[in-house]
Coordinates of C-alpha atoms (C1' of nucleotides) in Angstrom, one line a residue:
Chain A
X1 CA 66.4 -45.4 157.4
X2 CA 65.7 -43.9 161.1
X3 CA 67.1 -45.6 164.4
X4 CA 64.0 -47.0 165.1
X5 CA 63.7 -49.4 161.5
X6 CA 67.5 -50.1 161.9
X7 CA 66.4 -51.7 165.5
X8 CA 63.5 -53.7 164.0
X9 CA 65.0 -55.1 161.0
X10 CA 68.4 -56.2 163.4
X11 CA 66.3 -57.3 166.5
X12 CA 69.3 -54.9 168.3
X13 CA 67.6 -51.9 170.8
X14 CA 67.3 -48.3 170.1
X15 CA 69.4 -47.8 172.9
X16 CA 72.4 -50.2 171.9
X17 CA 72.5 -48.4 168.3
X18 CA 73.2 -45.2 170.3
X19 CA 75.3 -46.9 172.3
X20 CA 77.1 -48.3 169.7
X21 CA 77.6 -44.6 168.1
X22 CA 78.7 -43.5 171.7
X23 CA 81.5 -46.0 171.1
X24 CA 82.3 -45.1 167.7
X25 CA 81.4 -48.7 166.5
X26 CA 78.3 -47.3 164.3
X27 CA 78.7 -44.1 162.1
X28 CA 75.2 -42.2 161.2
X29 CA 73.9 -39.5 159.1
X30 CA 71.7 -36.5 160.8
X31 CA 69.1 -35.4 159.3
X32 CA 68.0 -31.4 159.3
X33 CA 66.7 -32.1 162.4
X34 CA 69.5 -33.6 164.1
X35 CA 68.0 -37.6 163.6
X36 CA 69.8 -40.0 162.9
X37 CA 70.1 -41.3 158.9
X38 CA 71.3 -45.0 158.4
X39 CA 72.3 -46.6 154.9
X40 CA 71.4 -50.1 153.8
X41 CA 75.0 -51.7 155.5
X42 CA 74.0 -50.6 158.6
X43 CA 72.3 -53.6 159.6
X44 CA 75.1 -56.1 158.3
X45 CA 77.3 -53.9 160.5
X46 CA 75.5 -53.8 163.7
X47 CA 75.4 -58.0 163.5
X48 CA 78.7 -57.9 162.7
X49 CA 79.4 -56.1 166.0
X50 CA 76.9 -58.1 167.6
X51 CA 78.8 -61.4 166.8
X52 CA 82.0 -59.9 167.9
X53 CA 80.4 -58.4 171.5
X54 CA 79.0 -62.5 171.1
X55 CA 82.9 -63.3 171.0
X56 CA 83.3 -61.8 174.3
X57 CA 85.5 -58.8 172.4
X58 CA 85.4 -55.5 174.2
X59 CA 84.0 -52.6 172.3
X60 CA 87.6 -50.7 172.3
X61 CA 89.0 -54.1 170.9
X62 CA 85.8 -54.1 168.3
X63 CA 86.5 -50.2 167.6
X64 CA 90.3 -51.1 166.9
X65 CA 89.7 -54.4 164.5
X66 CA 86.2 -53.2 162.9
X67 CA 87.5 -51.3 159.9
X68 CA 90.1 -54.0 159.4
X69 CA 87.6 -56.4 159.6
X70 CA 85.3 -54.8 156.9
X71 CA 88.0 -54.2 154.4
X72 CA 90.0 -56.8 155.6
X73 CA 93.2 -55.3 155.5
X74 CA 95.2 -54.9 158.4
X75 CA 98.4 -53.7 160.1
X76 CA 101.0 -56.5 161.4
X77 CA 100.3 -54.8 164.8
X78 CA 96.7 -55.0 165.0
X79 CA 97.1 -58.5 162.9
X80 CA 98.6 -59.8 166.3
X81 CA 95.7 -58.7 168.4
X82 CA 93.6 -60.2 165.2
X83 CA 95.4 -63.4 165.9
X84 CA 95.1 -63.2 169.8
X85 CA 91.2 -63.0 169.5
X86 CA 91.3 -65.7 167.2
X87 CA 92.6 -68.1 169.4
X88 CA 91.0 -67.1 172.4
X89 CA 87.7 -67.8 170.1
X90 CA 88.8 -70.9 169.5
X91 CA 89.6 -71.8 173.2
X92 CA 86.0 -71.1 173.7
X93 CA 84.2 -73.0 171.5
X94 CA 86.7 -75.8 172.9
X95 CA 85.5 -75.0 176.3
X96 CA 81.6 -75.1 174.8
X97 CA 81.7 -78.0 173.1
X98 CA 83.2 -79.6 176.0
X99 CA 80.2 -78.0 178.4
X100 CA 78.1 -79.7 175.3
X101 CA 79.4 -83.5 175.9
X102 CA 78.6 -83.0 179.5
X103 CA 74.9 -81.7 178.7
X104 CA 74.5 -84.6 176.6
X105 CA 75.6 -86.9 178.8
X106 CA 73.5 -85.9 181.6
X107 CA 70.7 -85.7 179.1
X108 CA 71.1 -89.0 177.7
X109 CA 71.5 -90.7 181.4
X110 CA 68.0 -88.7 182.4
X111 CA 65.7 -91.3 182.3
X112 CA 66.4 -92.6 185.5
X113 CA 64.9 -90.2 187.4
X114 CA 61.3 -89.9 185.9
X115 CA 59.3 -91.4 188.6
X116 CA 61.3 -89.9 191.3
X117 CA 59.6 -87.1 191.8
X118 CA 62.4 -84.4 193.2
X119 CA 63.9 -82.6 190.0
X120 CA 67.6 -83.5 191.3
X121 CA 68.9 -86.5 193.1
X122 CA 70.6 -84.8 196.3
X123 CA 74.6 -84.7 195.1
Chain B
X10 CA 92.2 -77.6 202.2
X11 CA 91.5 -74.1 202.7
X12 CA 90.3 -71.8 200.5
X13 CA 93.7 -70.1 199.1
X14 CA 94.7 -73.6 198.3
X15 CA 91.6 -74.2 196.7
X16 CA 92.5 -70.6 194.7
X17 CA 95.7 -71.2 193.4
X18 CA 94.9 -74.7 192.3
X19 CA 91.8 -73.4 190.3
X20 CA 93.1 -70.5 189.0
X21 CA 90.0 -68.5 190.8
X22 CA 89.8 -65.6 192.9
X23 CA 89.1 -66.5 196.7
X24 CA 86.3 -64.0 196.1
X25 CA 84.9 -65.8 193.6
X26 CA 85.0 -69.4 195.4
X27 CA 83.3 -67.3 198.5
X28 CA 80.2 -66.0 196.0
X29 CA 80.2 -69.4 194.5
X30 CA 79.2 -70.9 198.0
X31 CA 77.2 -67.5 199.0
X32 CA 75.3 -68.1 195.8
X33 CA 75.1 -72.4 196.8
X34 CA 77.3 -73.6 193.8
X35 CA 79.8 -74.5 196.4
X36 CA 79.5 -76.1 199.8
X37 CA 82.4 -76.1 202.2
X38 CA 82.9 -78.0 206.1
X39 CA 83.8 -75.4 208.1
X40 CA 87.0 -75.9 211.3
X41 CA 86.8 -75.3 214.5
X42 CA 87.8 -71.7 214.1
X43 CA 85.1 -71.3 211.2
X44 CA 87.6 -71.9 208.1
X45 CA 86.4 -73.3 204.7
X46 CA 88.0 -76.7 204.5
X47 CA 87.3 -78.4 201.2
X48 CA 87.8 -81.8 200.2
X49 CA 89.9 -83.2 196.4
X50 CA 86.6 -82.9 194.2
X51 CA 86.1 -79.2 195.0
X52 CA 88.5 -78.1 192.2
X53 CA 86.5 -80.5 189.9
X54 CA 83.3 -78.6 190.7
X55 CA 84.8 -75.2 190.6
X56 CA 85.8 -75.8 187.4
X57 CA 82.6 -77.1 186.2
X58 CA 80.6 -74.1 188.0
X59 CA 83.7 -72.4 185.7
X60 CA 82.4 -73.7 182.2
X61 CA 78.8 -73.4 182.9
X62 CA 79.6 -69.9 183.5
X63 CA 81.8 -69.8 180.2
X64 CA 78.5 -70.9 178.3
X65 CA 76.6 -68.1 179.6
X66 CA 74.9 -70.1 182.3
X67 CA 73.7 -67.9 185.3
X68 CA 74.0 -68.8 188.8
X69 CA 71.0 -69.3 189.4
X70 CA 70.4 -72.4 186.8
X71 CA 73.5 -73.5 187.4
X72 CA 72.4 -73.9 190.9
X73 CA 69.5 -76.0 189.3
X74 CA 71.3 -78.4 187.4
X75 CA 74.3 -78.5 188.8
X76 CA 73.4 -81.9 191.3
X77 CA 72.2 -83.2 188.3
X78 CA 74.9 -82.7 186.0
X79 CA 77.4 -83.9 188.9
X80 CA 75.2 -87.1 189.5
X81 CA 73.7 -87.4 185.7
X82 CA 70.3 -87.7 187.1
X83 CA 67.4 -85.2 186.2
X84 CA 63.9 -85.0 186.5
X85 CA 61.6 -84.1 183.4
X86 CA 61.2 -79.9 184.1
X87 CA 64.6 -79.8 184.1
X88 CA 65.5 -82.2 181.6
X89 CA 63.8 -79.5 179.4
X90 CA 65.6 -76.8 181.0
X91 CA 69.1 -78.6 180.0
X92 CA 67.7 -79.2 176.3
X93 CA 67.0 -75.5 176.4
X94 CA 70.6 -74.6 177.9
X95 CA 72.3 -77.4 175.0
X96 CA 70.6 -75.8 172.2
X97 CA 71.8 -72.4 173.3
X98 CA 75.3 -73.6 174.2
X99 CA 75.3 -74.6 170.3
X100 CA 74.3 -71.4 168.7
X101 CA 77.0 -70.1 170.5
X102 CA 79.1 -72.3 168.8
X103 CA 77.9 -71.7 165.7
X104 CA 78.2 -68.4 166.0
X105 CA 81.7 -68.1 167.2
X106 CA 82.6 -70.6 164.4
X107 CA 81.4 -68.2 162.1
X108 CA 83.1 -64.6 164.0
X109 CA 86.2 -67.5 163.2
X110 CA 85.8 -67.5 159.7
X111 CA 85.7 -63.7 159.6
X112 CA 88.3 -63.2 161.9
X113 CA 90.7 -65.5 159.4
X114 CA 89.6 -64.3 156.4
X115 CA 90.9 -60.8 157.7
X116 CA 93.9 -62.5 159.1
X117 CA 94.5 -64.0 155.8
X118 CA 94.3 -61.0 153.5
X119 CA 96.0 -58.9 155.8
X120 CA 99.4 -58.8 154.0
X121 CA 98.0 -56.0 152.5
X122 CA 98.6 -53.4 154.6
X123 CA 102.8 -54.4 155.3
X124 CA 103.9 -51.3 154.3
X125 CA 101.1 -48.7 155.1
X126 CA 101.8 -47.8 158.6
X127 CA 98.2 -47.0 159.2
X128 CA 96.9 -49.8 161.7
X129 CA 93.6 -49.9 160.0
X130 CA 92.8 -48.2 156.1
X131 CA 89.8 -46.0 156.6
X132 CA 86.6 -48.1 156.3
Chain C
dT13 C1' 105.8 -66.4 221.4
dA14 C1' 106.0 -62.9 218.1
dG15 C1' 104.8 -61.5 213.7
dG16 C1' 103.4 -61.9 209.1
dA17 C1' 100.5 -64.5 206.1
dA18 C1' 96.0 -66.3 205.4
dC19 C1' 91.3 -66.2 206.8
dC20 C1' 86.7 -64.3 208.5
dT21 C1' 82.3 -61.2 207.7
dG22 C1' 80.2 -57.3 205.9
dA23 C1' 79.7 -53.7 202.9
dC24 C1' 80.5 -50.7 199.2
dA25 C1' 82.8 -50.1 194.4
dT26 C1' 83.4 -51.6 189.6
dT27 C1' 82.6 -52.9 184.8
dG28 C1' 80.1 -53.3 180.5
dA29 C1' 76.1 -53.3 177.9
dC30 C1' 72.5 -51.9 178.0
dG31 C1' 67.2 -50.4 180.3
dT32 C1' 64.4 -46.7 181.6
dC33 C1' 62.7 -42.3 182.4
dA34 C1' 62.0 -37.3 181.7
dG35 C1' 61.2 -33.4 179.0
dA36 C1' 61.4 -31.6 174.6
dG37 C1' 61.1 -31.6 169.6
dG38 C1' 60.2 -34.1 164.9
dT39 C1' 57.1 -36.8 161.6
dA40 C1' 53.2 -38.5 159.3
dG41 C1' 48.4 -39.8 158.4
dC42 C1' 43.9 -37.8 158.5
Chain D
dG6 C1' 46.3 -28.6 162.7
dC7 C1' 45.5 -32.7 165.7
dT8 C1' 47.1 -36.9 167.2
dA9 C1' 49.9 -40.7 167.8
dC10 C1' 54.2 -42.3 167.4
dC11 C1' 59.1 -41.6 166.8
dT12 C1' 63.4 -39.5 168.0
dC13 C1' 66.5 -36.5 170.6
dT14 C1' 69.9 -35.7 174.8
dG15 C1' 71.1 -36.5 179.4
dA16 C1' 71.2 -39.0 183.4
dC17 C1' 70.4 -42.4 186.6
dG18 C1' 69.3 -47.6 187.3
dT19 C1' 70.4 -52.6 186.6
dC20 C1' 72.5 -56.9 186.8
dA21 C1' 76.0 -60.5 187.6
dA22 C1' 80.4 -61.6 188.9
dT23 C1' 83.7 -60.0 191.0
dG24 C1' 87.3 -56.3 193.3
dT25 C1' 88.5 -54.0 197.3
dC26 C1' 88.6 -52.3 201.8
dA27 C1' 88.0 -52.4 206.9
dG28 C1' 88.5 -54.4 211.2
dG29 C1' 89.1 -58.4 213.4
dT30 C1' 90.6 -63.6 214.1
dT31 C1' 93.5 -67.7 213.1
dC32 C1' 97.5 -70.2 211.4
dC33 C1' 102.2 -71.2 210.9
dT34 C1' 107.0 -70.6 211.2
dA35 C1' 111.3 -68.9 213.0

DNA sequence: TAGGAACCTGACATTGACGTCAGAGGTAGC
DNA sequence: GCTACCTCTGACGTCAATGTCAGGTTCCTA
């Protein structure tokens, strides 16, 4: 398929596939022409990168882990970095869940304020 | 205290606790001589203004909830706003829980590779 | 009271992941 | 072959949260 499919069927831009190639994250045929040819695990690899970018991972720490997360084999070397992206993941989703319990508690406490007219209570 | 107290304690940048004011997240009394002086409970907000950055919450509606997180009191717009912000702050969660089950599954099978010397085998 | 550390404002620089635009060529239905 | 849309490269723009620098003031300690 051509650049423009890959975007629609991955909800990703035109401009971050080619931004994605610039980075050596994304690989592409070229047609005669010179446009770009993508196979049918393009898309699972572009939300694949997507969900790491998601992870906060840099796209030289995503170029250095992406084959060895595709065939999931890796080096002890890059299995260390592996492991320190792992457990800053997991700091984060200890830091959003926290964020969560204090969403909820301001959302469950709401009530209180529906008649008052100002859309926050001066601190 | 003044501001590089306020730095070190938090683990943030005195530029970033200046911006933080500049962008209203964070008031400060002013001496004499026209130093920031802050009182015990800035540290708690900084970090707060912290996580609600963490989740991916701009300044800007941070600056909208944030008396109403601090005092748990909102108004109906901006209950809805929260609600919005919560149900984003749990995809994220979702997803990262899922880049987590990727990143072990490589982590897991990773063995693999001991004795290859490559970092990563060619996708 | 001297001098270095900490602080002030203001402004420009940076970073990463794109957006956007220009000018040119490719593709496909009629 | 016309037309509308898609794609190409290259380059500059953007945005948010800082970094950094300059030039000056304030604080603290010896």
């Amino acid at each position: 398929m051509r650049i423009g499919e890959l975007a629609t069927k991955t909800g990703v831009s035109v401009r971050a596939l080619r931004y994605y190639e610039e980075q050596g994250l994304l690989a592409s045929e070229r047609s005669e022409s010179g446009q770009r040819q993508y196979g049918e695990k393009a898309a699972d690899r572009v939300q694949l990168i997507q969900q790491l970018y998601a992870a906060g991972i840099s796209s030289a720490a995503i170029l250095e882990m992406l084959p060895c997360v595709v065939t999931g084999v890796a080096s002890p070397p890059v299995l260390a970095k592996l492991r320190g992206h792992r457990s800053s993941v997991v700091k984060q989703i200890e830091e959003l869940q926290e964020t969560l319990r204090k969403l909820d508690s301001v959302i469950a406490g709401a009530h209180a304020s529906h008649a008052s007219g100002v859309p926050c209570p001066p601190a």
